[in-house]
Coordinates of C-alpha atoms in Angstrom, one line a residue:
Chain A
M221 CA -38.6 124.0 120.1
A222 CA -36.5 126.7 118.5
N223 CA -35.1 129.4 120.8
I224 CA -32.9 132.4 120.3
K225 CA -29.7 130.3 120.5
T226 CA -30.8 127.9 117.8
V227 CA -31.8 130.8 115.6
A228 CA -28.4 132.4 116.1
K229 CA -26.6 129.2 115.3
H230 CA -28.8 128.6 112.2
A231 CA -28.3 132.2 111.0
G232 CA -24.6 132.1 111.7
V233 CA -24.7 135.2 113.9
S234 CA -24.4 135.9 117.6
V235 CA -27.2 135.6 120.1
A236 CA -26.7 139.4 120.8
T237 CA -27.3 140.1 117.1
V238 CA -30.6 138.1 117.1
S239 CA -31.6 139.9 120.3
R240 CA -30.9 143.3 118.7
F241 CA -32.9 142.3 115.7
L242 CA -35.9 141.1 117.8
N243 CA -35.9 144.2 119.9
N244 CA -35.5 146.4 116.8
K245 CA -33.3 148.7 118.8
D246 CA -29.7 148.9 117.5
Y247 CA -28.0 148.5 114.2
V248 CA -28.1 145.1 112.5
S249 CA -26.6 144.7 109.0
Q250 CA -28.8 143.9 106.1
E251 CA -27.0 140.6 105.6
A252 CA -27.5 139.5 109.2
K253 CA -31.2 140.6 109.0
A254 CA -31.8 138.4 106.0
A255 CA -30.1 135.4 107.6
I256 CA -32.1 135.8 110.9
E257 CA -35.4 136.2 109.0
R258 CA -34.6 133.1 107.1
A259 CA -33.7 131.1 110.2
I260 CA -36.8 132.3 112.0
K261 CA -38.9 131.1 109.2
E262 CA -37.2 127.8 108.7
L263 CA -37.2 127.0 112.4
N264 CA -40.7 128.3 112.9
Y265 CA -39.3 130.3 115.8
R266 CA -41.7 132.4 117.9
P267 CA -40.2 135.0 120.1
N268 CA -41.1 134.6 123.7
Q269 CA -43.0 137.9 124.4
V270 CA -42.6 137.6 128.1
A271 CA -38.9 137.3 128.0
R272 CA -38.7 140.2 125.6
S273 CA -40.9 142.3 127.9
L274 CA -38.3 141.8 130.7
T275 CA -35.6 143.3 128.5
T276 CA -37.6 145.9 126.8
K277 CA -39.8 146.7 129.8
Q278 CA -42.6 146.8 127.3
T279 CA -45.3 144.5 126.0
N280 CA -47.6 144.8 123.0
I281 CA -50.6 145.2 125.2
I282 CA -52.7 148.4 125.2
G283 CA -55.1 149.1 128.0
L284 CA -58.4 150.6 127.0
I285 CA -60.3 152.2 129.8
V286 CA -64.0 152.8 129.3
P287 CA -66.5 154.0 131.8
D288 CA -69.2 151.4 131.0
I289 CA -69.1 148.7 128.4
T290 CA -72.8 148.2 128.6
N291 CA -73.4 151.7 127.2
P292 CA -73.7 150.7 123.5
F293 CA -71.4 153.5 122.4
F294 CA -68.3 151.8 124.0
P295 CA -68.5 148.4 122.4
Q296 CA -68.5 150.2 119.0
L297 CA -65.5 152.2 120.1
A298 CA -63.8 149.1 121.6
R299 CA -64.3 147.3 118.4
A300 CA -62.6 150.0 116.4
V301 CA -59.7 150.1 118.9
E302 CA -59.3 146.4 118.9
D303 CA -59.5 146.0 115.1
T304 CA -56.9 148.6 114.6
A305 CA -54.6 147.4 117.3
L306 CA -54.8 143.8 116.0
S307 CA -53.9 144.9 112.5
L308 CA -50.8 146.7 113.9
G309 CA -49.6 143.8 116.1
Y310 CA -51.1 144.8 119.5
T311 CA -53.7 143.3 121.7
V312 CA -56.2 145.3 123.8
V313 CA -57.1 144.8 127.5
L314 CA -60.5 146.1 128.1
C315 CA -60.9 147.9 131.4
N316 CA -64.3 148.9 132.5
S317 CA -63.9 151.6 135.2
D318 CA -67.6 151.5 136.0
E319 CA -67.2 155.2 136.7
Q320 CA -65.4 154.4 139.9
E321 CA -62.1 156.1 140.5
E322 CA -60.8 153.3 142.7
K323 CA -61.5 150.7 140.0
E324 CA -59.8 152.8 137.3
K325 CA -56.7 153.2 139.5
L326 CA -56.6 149.4 140.3
Y327 CA -56.6 148.7 136.6
I328 CA -53.8 151.1 135.9
E329 CA -51.7 149.7 138.6
R330 CA -52.3 146.1 137.6
L331 CA -51.5 146.8 133.9
R332 CA -48.4 148.8 134.9
Q333 CA -47.1 145.7 136.6
T334 CA -47.4 143.8 133.4
Y335 CA -45.6 146.5 131.5
V336 CA -48.6 147.6 129.5
A337 CA -47.3 149.6 126.5
G338 CA -49.8 152.4 126.7
F339 CA -53.3 153.5 127.5
I340 CA -56.3 154.8 125.6
V341 CA -58.6 156.5 128.1
A342 CA -62.2 157.1 127.4
S343 CA -63.3 157.7 130.9
N344 CA -63.2 161.0 132.8
L345 CA -62.6 160.2 136.4
I346 CA -58.9 160.4 137.0
S347 CA -57.0 163.6 136.6
E348 CA -54.8 164.1 133.5
Q349 CA -51.9 164.6 135.9
S350 CA -52.2 161.0 137.1
Y351 CA -51.9 159.8 133.6
L352 CA -49.1 162.1 132.7
E353 CA -47.2 160.8 135.7
L354 CA -47.3 157.2 134.4
N355 CA -44.6 158.1 131.9
I356 CA -46.0 155.9 129.2
P357 CA -47.9 157.0 126.2
V358 CA -51.6 157.8 126.9
V359 CA -54.2 159.0 124.4
A360 CA -57.4 160.5 125.6
L361 CA -60.5 159.5 123.6
D362 CA -63.8 161.3 123.6
R363 CA -62.7 163.0 126.9
K364 CA -61.9 166.6 127.1
D365 CA -61.3 169.2 124.4
N366 CA -58.7 171.0 126.4
S367 CA -56.7 168.0 127.5
Q368 CA -53.0 168.1 128.2
L369 CA -52.9 164.6 126.9
P370 CA -52.9 163.9 123.2
Y371 CA -56.5 163.4 122.3
V372 CA -59.1 162.5 119.8
S373 CA -62.6 163.7 120.1
T374 CA -65.4 165.4 118.2
N375 CA -66.2 169.1 118.2
N376 CA -68.5 168.6 121.2
F377 CA -69.6 172.2 121.6
E378 CA -70.3 173.0 118.0
A379 CA -71.9 169.6 117.3
A380 CA -74.2 169.8 120.4
K381 CA -75.2 173.4 119.3
L382 CA -76.1 172.1 115.9
G383 CA -78.3 169.3 117.3
S384 CA -80.0 171.6 119.8
A385 CA -80.6 174.4 117.2
Y386 CA -82.3 171.8 115.0
L387 CA -84.9 171.1 117.8
I388 CA -85.8 174.8 117.8
E389 CA -85.8 175.0 114.0
R390 CA -88.4 172.2 114.0
G391 CA -90.6 174.1 116.4
A392 CA -89.6 173.1 120.0
T393 CA -90.1 176.0 122.5
N394 CA -89.7 174.3 125.9
L395 CA -86.6 172.2 126.0
I396 CA -84.5 170.1 128.4
C397 CA -80.9 169.0 128.1
L398 CA -79.9 165.7 129.7
S399 CA -76.3 166.3 130.6
G400 CA -73.7 164.0 132.1
P401 CA -71.5 164.1 135.2
Q402 CA -70.1 167.5 135.9
N403 CA -66.5 166.2 136.1
A404 CA -66.7 164.9 132.5
G405 CA -65.5 167.7 130.3
T406 CA -67.1 166.2 127.2
F407 CA -70.6 166.5 128.6
A408 CA -70.0 170.0 130.0
E409 CA -69.0 171.0 126.5
R410 CA -72.1 169.5 125.0
A411 CA -74.3 171.2 127.6
K412 CA -72.6 174.5 126.8
G413 CA -73.3 173.9 123.1
F414 CA -77.0 173.3 123.9
E415 CA -77.2 176.5 125.9
A416 CA -75.5 178.5 123.1
A417 CA -78.2 177.3 120.7
M418 CA -81.1 178.6 122.8
T419 CA -82.9 181.7 121.5
D420 CA -84.9 184.4 123.4
N421 CA -88.2 182.9 122.6
V422 CA -87.7 179.5 124.1
S423 CA -87.4 178.3 127.7
Y424 CA -85.0 175.6 128.7
R425 CA -83.5 173.7 131.6
I426 CA -80.3 171.6 131.9
V427 CA -80.7 168.3 133.9
E428 CA -77.3 167.2 135.3
G429 CA -76.8 163.6 136.3
D430 CA -75.5 160.6 134.6
L431 CA -76.2 159.4 131.1
R432 CA -77.2 155.9 131.7
Y433 CA -80.4 154.7 130.2
Q434 CA -82.2 154.2 133.6
Y435 CA -81.2 157.6 134.9
A436 CA -82.2 159.4 131.8
F437 CA -85.5 157.5 131.9
E438 CA -86.2 158.6 135.5
S439 CA -85.1 162.2 134.9
T440 CA -87.3 162.6 131.8
K441 CA -90.2 161.0 133.6
E442 CA -89.8 163.4 136.5
A443 CA -89.4 166.4 134.2
L444 CA -92.6 165.5 132.3
A445 CA -94.5 165.0 135.6
Q446 CA -93.5 168.5 136.6
D447 CA -94.0 170.2 133.2
R448 CA -96.2 168.4 130.6
T449 CA -95.5 171.2 128.0
I450 CA -91.8 170.1 127.4
D451 CA -91.6 169.6 123.7
G452 CA -87.9 169.1 123.1
V453 CA -85.2 166.9 124.6
F454 CA -81.5 167.1 123.8
A455 CA -79.7 164.2 125.3
C456 CA -75.9 164.3 125.5
S457 CA -75.7 160.6 124.7
D458 CA -77.8 158.2 122.5
Y459 CA -78.1 155.8 125.4
A460 CA -79.7 158.6 127.5
A461 CA -81.9 159.6 124.5
L462 CA -83.3 156.0 124.4
G463 CA -84.2 156.4 128.1
A464 CA -85.9 159.7 127.4
L465 CA -87.8 158.1 124.4
K466 CA -89.2 155.4 126.6
A467 CA -90.3 157.8 129.3
I468 CA -92.0 160.0 126.8
Q469 CA -93.8 157.1 125.2
E470 CA -94.8 155.7 128.6
A471 CA -96.2 159.0 129.6
G472 CA -98.6 158.7 126.7
L473 CA -97.0 161.4 124.6
R474 CA -96.1 161.0 120.9
V475 CA -92.7 161.3 119.4
P476 CA -92.1 163.5 117.4
E477 CA -95.6 165.1 117.4
D478 CA -95.7 166.1 121.1
V479 CA -92.0 165.8 122.1
Q480 CA -89.0 165.8 119.8
V481 CA -85.8 164.1 120.8
V482 CA -82.2 164.5 119.6
G483 CA -79.3 162.3 120.9
Y484 CA -75.6 162.5 120.6
D485 CA -73.2 159.6 119.5
G486 CA -74.6 158.0 116.4
I487 CA -74.7 154.4 117.7
E488 CA -76.2 151.7 115.5
L489 CA -79.0 151.3 118.0
G490 CA -80.4 154.6 117.1
D491 CA -81.4 153.2 113.8
M492 CA -83.0 150.1 115.4
V493 CA -85.6 151.7 117.6
L494 CA -88.9 153.1 116.2
P495 CA -89.1 155.9 115.5
G496 CA -85.4 156.0 114.5
L497 CA -83.4 158.4 116.7
T498 CA -82.3 161.8 115.3
T499 CA -78.8 162.3 116.6
V500 CA -75.6 164.1 116.4
A501 CA -73.5 161.3 114.9
Q502 CA -69.9 161.0 115.9
P503 CA -67.7 159.0 113.5
V504 CA -67.4 156.3 116.2
Y505 CA -65.2 153.9 114.3
G506 CA -63.0 156.8 113.2
L507 CA -62.5 158.0 116.7
G508 CA -61.3 154.6 117.9
E509 CA -59.1 154.0 114.9
T510 CA -57.5 157.4 115.1
A511 CA -56.8 157.1 118.8
T512 CA -55.2 153.7 118.4
R513 CA -53.0 154.8 115.4
M514 CA -51.9 157.8 117.4
L515 CA -51.0 155.7 120.4
I516 CA -49.1 153.1 118.4
S517 CA -47.2 155.8 116.6
K518 CA -46.1 157.1 119.9
L519 CA -45.2 153.6 121.1
E520 CA -43.1 153.1 118.0
D521 CA -41.5 156.5 118.2
K522 CA -42.9 157.5 114.9
E523 CA -43.4 161.2 114.2
I524 CA -47.0 162.3 114.8
Q525 CA -48.2 165.2 112.9
Q526 CA -51.1 166.0 115.1
T527 CA -51.5 165.1 118.7
R528 CA -54.9 166.7 119.0
V529 CA -57.4 165.5 116.5
V530 CA -60.9 166.8 116.5
L531 CA -63.2 164.9 114.1
E532 CA -66.4 166.4 112.9
A533 CA -69.8 165.1 114.2
S534 CA -72.8 165.7 111.9
L535 CA -76.6 165.8 112.3
C536 CA -78.3 162.5 111.4
V537 CA -82.0 163.2 110.9
R538 CA -84.4 160.3 111.6
G539 CA -87.9 160.0 113.1
T540 CA -87.7 161.6 116.5
T541 CA -87.8 165.1 115.0
K542 CA -90.5 166.7 112.9
Chain B
M255 CA -37.6 150.7 144.6
A256 CA -38.1 147.5 146.6
N257 CA -37.2 144.2 144.8
I258 CA -37.3 140.6 145.8
K259 CA -33.8 140.8 147.4
T260 CA -34.7 143.8 149.6
V261 CA -37.9 142.0 150.7
A262 CA -35.9 138.9 151.6
K263 CA -33.3 140.9 153.6
H264 CA -36.0 142.9 155.4
A265 CA -37.9 139.7 156.3
G266 CA -34.8 137.9 157.3
V267 CA -35.4 135.0 154.9
S268 CA -33.8 133.8 151.7
V269 CA -34.7 135.0 148.2
A270 CA -35.8 131.5 147.4
T271 CA -38.3 131.6 150.2
V272 CA -39.8 134.9 149.0
S273 CA -40.0 133.4 145.5
R274 CA -41.8 130.4 146.8
F275 CA -44.2 132.6 148.7
L276 CA -44.9 134.8 145.7
N277 CA -45.5 131.9 143.4
N278 CA -47.6 130.2 146.0
K279 CA -46.2 126.9 145.0
D280 CA -44.2 125.1 147.7
Y281 CA -44.2 125.1 151.5
V282 CA -43.4 128.3 153.3
S283 CA -43.6 128.3 157.2
Q284 CA -46.2 130.5 158.9
E285 CA -43.5 132.5 160.5
A286 CA -41.7 133.2 157.2
K287 CA -45.1 134.1 155.6
A288 CA -45.9 136.6 158.2
A289 CA -42.4 138.2 158.0
I290 CA -42.6 138.4 154.2
E291 CA -46.1 139.9 154.3
R292 CA -44.9 142.5 156.7
A293 CA -41.8 143.3 154.6
I294 CA -43.9 143.6 151.4
K295 CA -46.2 146.0 153.2
E296 CA -43.5 148.1 154.8
L297 CA -41.4 148.4 151.6
N298 CA -44.5 148.9 149.4
Y299 CA -43.1 146.1 147.2
R300 CA -45.0 145.3 144.1
P301 CA -44.1 142.0 142.5
N302 CA -43.0 142.3 138.9
Q303 CA -45.6 140.3 137.1
V304 CA -43.5 139.9 134.0
A305 CA -40.6 138.4 135.8
R306 CA -42.9 136.1 137.7
S307 CA -44.5 135.1 134.4
L308 CA -41.1 133.9 133.1
T309 CA -40.7 131.6 136.1
T310 CA -44.3 130.4 136.4
K311 CA -44.9 130.5 132.6
Q312 CA -48.2 132.0 133.6
T313 CA -49.8 135.5 133.8
N314 CA -53.0 136.7 135.5
I315 CA -54.4 137.4 132.0
I316 CA -57.6 135.7 130.8
G317 CA -58.4 135.8 127.1
L318 CA -62.1 136.3 126.4
I319 CA -63.1 135.4 122.8
V320 CA -66.4 136.7 121.6
P321 CA -67.7 136.5 118.0
D322 CA -68.9 140.2 117.9
I323 CA -68.7 142.8 120.6
T324 CA -71.2 145.0 118.8
N325 CA -73.9 142.4 119.4
P326 CA -75.3 143.8 122.7
F327 CA -75.4 140.4 124.3
F328 CA -71.6 140.2 124.4
P329 CA -70.8 143.5 126.2
Q330 CA -73.1 142.4 129.0
L331 CA -71.3 139.0 129.1
A332 CA -67.9 140.7 128.9
R333 CA -68.9 143.0 131.7
A334 CA -69.7 140.0 134.0
V335 CA -66.5 138.2 133.0
E336 CA -64.4 141.3 133.6
D337 CA -66.1 142.2 137.0
T338 CA -65.6 138.7 138.3
A339 CA -62.0 138.4 137.0
L340 CA -61.0 141.8 138.5
S341 CA -62.4 140.8 141.9
L342 CA -60.3 137.6 141.8
G343 CA -57.1 139.3 140.7
Y344 CA -57.2 138.7 137.0
T345 CA -57.5 141.0 134.0
V346 CA -59.3 140.2 130.8
V347 CA -58.1 140.6 127.2
L348 CA -61.1 141.1 125.0
C349 CA -60.7 139.2 121.7
N350 CA -63.3 139.9 119.0
S351 CA -63.1 137.0 116.5
D352 CA -65.5 138.8 114.1
E353 CA -66.7 135.3 113.2
Q354 CA -63.4 134.7 111.3
E355 CA -61.5 131.6 112.0
E356 CA -58.2 133.2 111.1
K357 CA -58.7 136.1 113.5
E358 CA -59.6 133.7 116.3
K359 CA -56.4 131.7 115.7
L360 CA -54.3 134.8 115.5
Y361 CA -55.6 135.9 118.9
I362 CA -54.9 132.6 120.4
E363 CA -51.4 132.5 119.2
R364 CA -50.6 136.0 120.2
L365 CA -51.9 135.5 123.7
R366 CA -50.1 132.2 124.0
Q367 CA -46.9 134.0 123.4
T368 CA -47.6 136.2 126.4
Y369 CA -48.4 133.2 128.6
V370 CA -52.1 133.9 128.9
A371 CA -53.5 131.9 131.9
G372 CA -56.6 130.6 130.2
F373 CA -59.4 131.3 127.8
I374 CA -63.1 131.8 128.0
V375 CA -64.5 131.0 124.5
A376 CA -67.9 132.3 123.5
S377 CA -67.4 131.9 119.8
N378 CA -68.1 128.8 117.8
L379 CA -65.6 128.8 115.0
I380 CA -62.6 126.7 116.1
S381 CA -62.9 123.1 116.9
E382 CA -62.8 122.0 120.5
Q383 CA -59.8 119.9 119.6
S384 CA -57.8 123.0 118.8
Y385 CA -58.6 124.4 122.3
L386 CA -57.9 121.1 124.0
E387 CA -54.5 121.0 122.4
L388 CA -53.5 124.3 123.9
N389 CA -53.0 122.5 127.2
I390 CA -54.1 125.4 129.2
P391 CA -57.5 125.8 131.0
V392 CA -60.3 126.8 128.6
V393 CA -64.0 127.2 129.5
A394 CA -66.7 127.3 126.8
L395 CA -69.4 129.9 127.3
D396 CA -72.8 129.8 125.6
R397 CA -71.3 127.5 123.0
K398 CA -72.3 123.9 122.7
D399 CA -74.3 121.7 125.0
N400 CA -72.2 118.6 124.2
S401 CA -68.8 120.2 124.5
Q402 CA -65.8 118.2 125.6
L403 CA -64.5 121.4 127.2
P404 CA -65.9 122.5 130.6
Y405 CA -68.8 124.7 129.8
V406 CA -71.4 127.1 131.0
S407 CA -74.6 127.6 129.0
T408 CA -78.3 127.7 129.2
N409 CA -80.7 124.9 128.4
N410 CA -80.9 126.0 124.8
F411 CA -83.2 123.3 123.5
E412 CA -85.8 123.4 126.3
A413 CA -85.7 127.2 126.6
A414 CA -86.2 127.7 122.8
K415 CA -89.0 125.2 122.9
L416 CA -90.7 127.2 125.7
G417 CA -90.4 130.5 123.8
S418 CA -91.7 129.0 120.6
A419 CA -94.6 127.2 122.3
Y420 CA -95.6 130.5 123.8
L421 CA -96.0 132.0 120.3
I422 CA -98.4 129.2 119.4
E423 CA -100.2 129.4 122.7
R424 CA -100.9 133.1 121.9
G425 CA -102.4 132.3 118.6
A426 CA -99.5 132.2 116.0
T427 CA -100.2 129.7 113.2
N428 CA -97.6 130.6 110.5
L429 CA -94.2 130.9 112.0
I430 CA -90.6 131.5 111.0
C431 CA -87.5 130.8 113.1
L432 CA -84.4 133.0 112.6
S433 CA -81.5 130.7 113.3
G434 CA -77.8 131.3 113.4
P435 CA -74.8 129.8 111.6
Q436 CA -75.0 126.1 111.2
N437 CA -71.6 125.5 112.7
A438 CA -72.7 127.1 116.0
G439 CA -74.1 124.3 118.2
T440 CA -76.0 126.7 120.4
F441 CA -78.1 128.0 117.5
A442 CA -78.7 124.5 116.1
E443 CA -80.0 123.5 119.6
R444 CA -82.3 126.5 119.7
A445 CA -83.7 125.8 116.2
K446 CA -84.3 122.2 117.3
G447 CA -86.2 123.5 120.3
F448 CA -88.3 125.7 118.0
E449 CA -89.1 122.7 115.8
A450 CA -90.0 120.5 118.8
A451 CA -92.6 123.1 119.9
M452 CA -94.4 123.1 116.5
T453 CA -97.8 121.4 116.5
D454 CA -99.8 119.7 113.7
N455 CA -102.0 122.7 113.0
V456 CA -99.3 125.3 112.4
S457 CA -96.9 125.8 109.5
Y458 CA -93.4 126.9 110.0
R459 CA -90.0 127.5 108.3
I460 CA -86.5 127.8 109.7
V461 CA -84.3 130.5 108.1
E462 CA -80.6 129.8 108.5
G463 CA -78.1 132.6 108.3
D464 CA -76.4 134.8 110.8
L465 CA -78.0 136.5 113.7
R466 CA -76.8 140.0 113.1
Y467 CA -79.3 142.8 113.2
Q468 CA -79.0 143.7 109.5
Y469 CA -79.2 140.1 108.3
A470 CA -82.2 139.4 110.5
F471 CA -83.8 142.6 109.1
E472 CA -83.2 141.5 105.5
S473 CA -84.3 137.9 106.1
T474 CA -87.6 139.0 107.7
K475 CA -88.3 141.5 105.1
E476 CA -87.8 138.9 102.4
A477 CA -89.9 136.3 104.2
L478 CA -92.8 138.8 104.6
A479 CA -92.5 139.8 100.9
Q480 CA -93.0 136.1 100.0
D481 CA -95.7 135.4 102.6
R482 CA -97.6 138.2 104.2
T483 CA -99.6 135.8 106.5
I484 CA -96.6 135.1 108.8
D485 CA -97.8 135.8 112.2
G486 CA -95.0 134.6 114.5
V487 CA -91.2 135.1 114.6
F488 CA -88.9 133.2 116.9
A489 CA -85.4 134.7 116.7
C490 CA -82.5 132.8 118.2
S491 CA -81.0 136.0 119.5
D492 CA -82.5 139.3 120.8
Y493 CA -80.2 141.2 118.4
A494 CA -81.9 139.3 115.5
A495 CA -85.3 139.9 117.1
L496 CA -84.7 143.6 116.9
G497 CA -84.0 143.3 113.2
A498 CA -87.2 141.3 112.7
L499 CA -89.2 143.9 114.6
K500 CA -87.9 146.7 112.4
A501 CA -88.7 144.8 109.2
I502 CA -92.2 144.0 110.4
Q503 CA -92.9 147.6 111.4
E504 CA -91.5 148.9 108.2
A505 CA -93.8 146.6 106.2
G506 CA -96.7 148.4 107.8
L507 CA -97.7 145.4 110.0
R508 CA -98.4 145.8 113.7
V509 CA -96.6 144.1 116.6
P510 CA -98.1 142.1 118.3
E511 CA -101.6 142.4 116.6
D512 CA -100.4 141.2 113.1
V513 CA -97.1 139.5 113.9
Q514 CA -95.8 138.3 117.3
V515 CA -92.1 138.2 118.1
V516 CA -90.1 136.2 120.7
G517 CA -86.3 136.7 121.1
Y518 CA -83.6 134.8 122.9
D519 CA -81.0 136.3 125.3
G520 CA -82.6 138.7 127.6
I521 CA -80.4 141.7 126.9
E522 CA -81.3 145.1 128.5
L523 CA -82.0 146.5 125.1
G524 CA -85.2 144.3 124.8
D525 CA -86.7 146.5 127.5
M526 CA -85.7 149.7 125.8
V527 CA -87.6 149.3 122.5
L528 CA -91.3 149.8 122.1
P529 CA -93.1 147.5 122.3
G530 CA -90.8 145.8 124.8
L531 CA -89.4 142.5 123.5
T532 CA -90.8 139.2 124.7
T533 CA -87.8 136.9 125.1
V534 CA -86.3 133.8 126.4
A535 CA -84.1 135.5 129.1
Q536 CA -80.7 133.9 129.8
P537 CA -79.1 134.9 133.2
V538 CA -76.5 136.8 131.2
Y539 CA -74.5 138.1 134.2
G540 CA -74.7 134.7 135.8
L541 CA -73.3 133.0 132.7
G542 CA -70.3 135.3 132.6
E543 CA -69.7 135.1 136.3
T544 CA -70.0 131.3 136.5
A545 CA -67.6 130.7 133.6
T546 CA -65.0 133.1 135.0
R547 CA -65.1 131.4 138.5
M548 CA -64.9 128.0 136.8
L549 CA -61.8 129.1 134.8
I550 CA -60.1 130.7 137.7
S551 CA -60.7 127.6 139.9
K552 CA -59.0 125.6 137.3
L553 CA -56.1 128.0 137.1
E554 CA -55.6 127.8 140.8
D555 CA -56.0 124.1 141.0
K556 CA -59.0 124.2 143.2
E557 CA -61.4 121.4 143.0
I558 CA -64.4 122.1 140.8
Q559 CA -67.6 120.3 141.7
Q560 CA -69.1 120.7 138.3
T561 CA -67.4 121.3 135.0
R562 CA -70.6 121.5 133.1
V563 CA -73.1 124.0 134.3
V564 CA -76.4 124.6 132.6
L565 CA -78.2 127.6 133.9
E566 CA -81.9 127.9 133.3
A567 CA -83.3 130.5 130.9
S568 CA -86.9 131.6 131.5
L569 CA -89.6 133.3 129.5
C570 CA -89.8 137.1 129.9
V571 CA -93.2 138.3 128.5
R572 CA -93.3 141.9 127.3
G573 CA -95.2 143.7 124.5
T574 CA -94.3 141.8 121.3
T575 CA -96.7 138.9 122.1
K576 CA -100.4 139.1 122.7

């Protein structure tokens, strides 16, 4: 099998030159480049990534940290990250923090030991400071609007306000907002957006908790048991909105006639249920793609115009509103 | 920072002994082991995985190849693989083949270059021979029943027969089966199970295609446009069953009164839609966990009792059948 020595010999250059070429670090003449490229092709040489990692202290592996891969938003996001990474020569290690700080830390440590190139972080548990201290590129995805890390997100506040205002516009007068964990900046922003949309003639309540399907189902069930006149639900994730939908329908109420529901995310699933879910649709694929391109630009020392990108979410009206 | 030399000095043993200890290969005396463990702890030494990979030609990375992470079956499977791997000291690289042979090959090659420890393959595109030739441990997951590779699957034929027979038992007389790609052994087995359940007094048709939501939606829509008397749909995946459900409901037919539907997989989503999906439920988490334990046993040269595990799927009756 071809190795760096046989490539050097075939190309008529030194091993050091081939090494410089492979690591893309220092100057290699055009002539040497062409000879090496020809030799690599003719010998069908494949650089040993592990050996290169030892020299460069870097791999082409990106760690993607998500809070819960079974929330259907994250597979769509992961798919976008992975597609983009693959097309740019990187592979993605999927890390599911399960919303546990210890698990997230364990992943970070383990990947650091294998010289992971950088992280895309879509969870909210660990402080930004911890990520900043890693001294490798990190991009925050759908995390906080006011992050110190480079980030990609949607305009959480404005978009949630838009979705909530639509419930009122369509006649809701007694609303609840299903919000996420308090430590998650994203959801705090969305809850604030909900609150900002409320007018004097409506009553409302914010239910804090987590945004898993089961939790949203239980919370909505409980809220309806306490107050049967609730006629509008704004859920800070589509996954939670699906839980709310099920609770409303199980309570014998009709959607949208008795209770209207608006979600947030724009996952494909929202179109699969009946009635289809009205939602604040994030450009899910675009979020993942943008974050990945941003991270890889950082890894390759390319200039990045923007290190804070806010994509616009928009209202997608389906059957859960009047 | 501590390195292998400082650990050896601190423990009063040779560098070679520490190396043997770390690579878990050859004999190290109990006394030396204890001294090295103490030194590692006291010095807070973290083995450099990359350097170890060069020696052992192996990492603690597992490649998980799935056909489509946006099909909700696979995140649940990936979650199980990742949980199990993490608890046993491995990390998972998620590879989304997108049902493209070229993409699957690219992933395999790229991971081979980084000394991936082994693969779990849940896609059906590349021949077993190609995987066998990799000369590293590979476990097939939810792939073919008659695989030459070690595999974990459910009893596709019998389970599909059970679900299809239930449609007839509940009164369906004109059925279609939404089957998957012909090259996917799993789906061929399920379609055969469907066929075996058919009795003399019913008519039926097998629709071959892919099992994505959109495709199943279109196929069912077309089938109903041709023949409005179809009263039973057996879908070889839950994702496809959801597409069928939407098409039936959009055609103005009632589920289960006019058309009954049975899926296959047992994803959480089946419980979230209304009516809840009757399905042949695979033990999804168990599939992922078993495959991962099997692979890791192989990686660590532990004896494996069974290299072919068939888990039992069972009928889960909800609201899409009478």
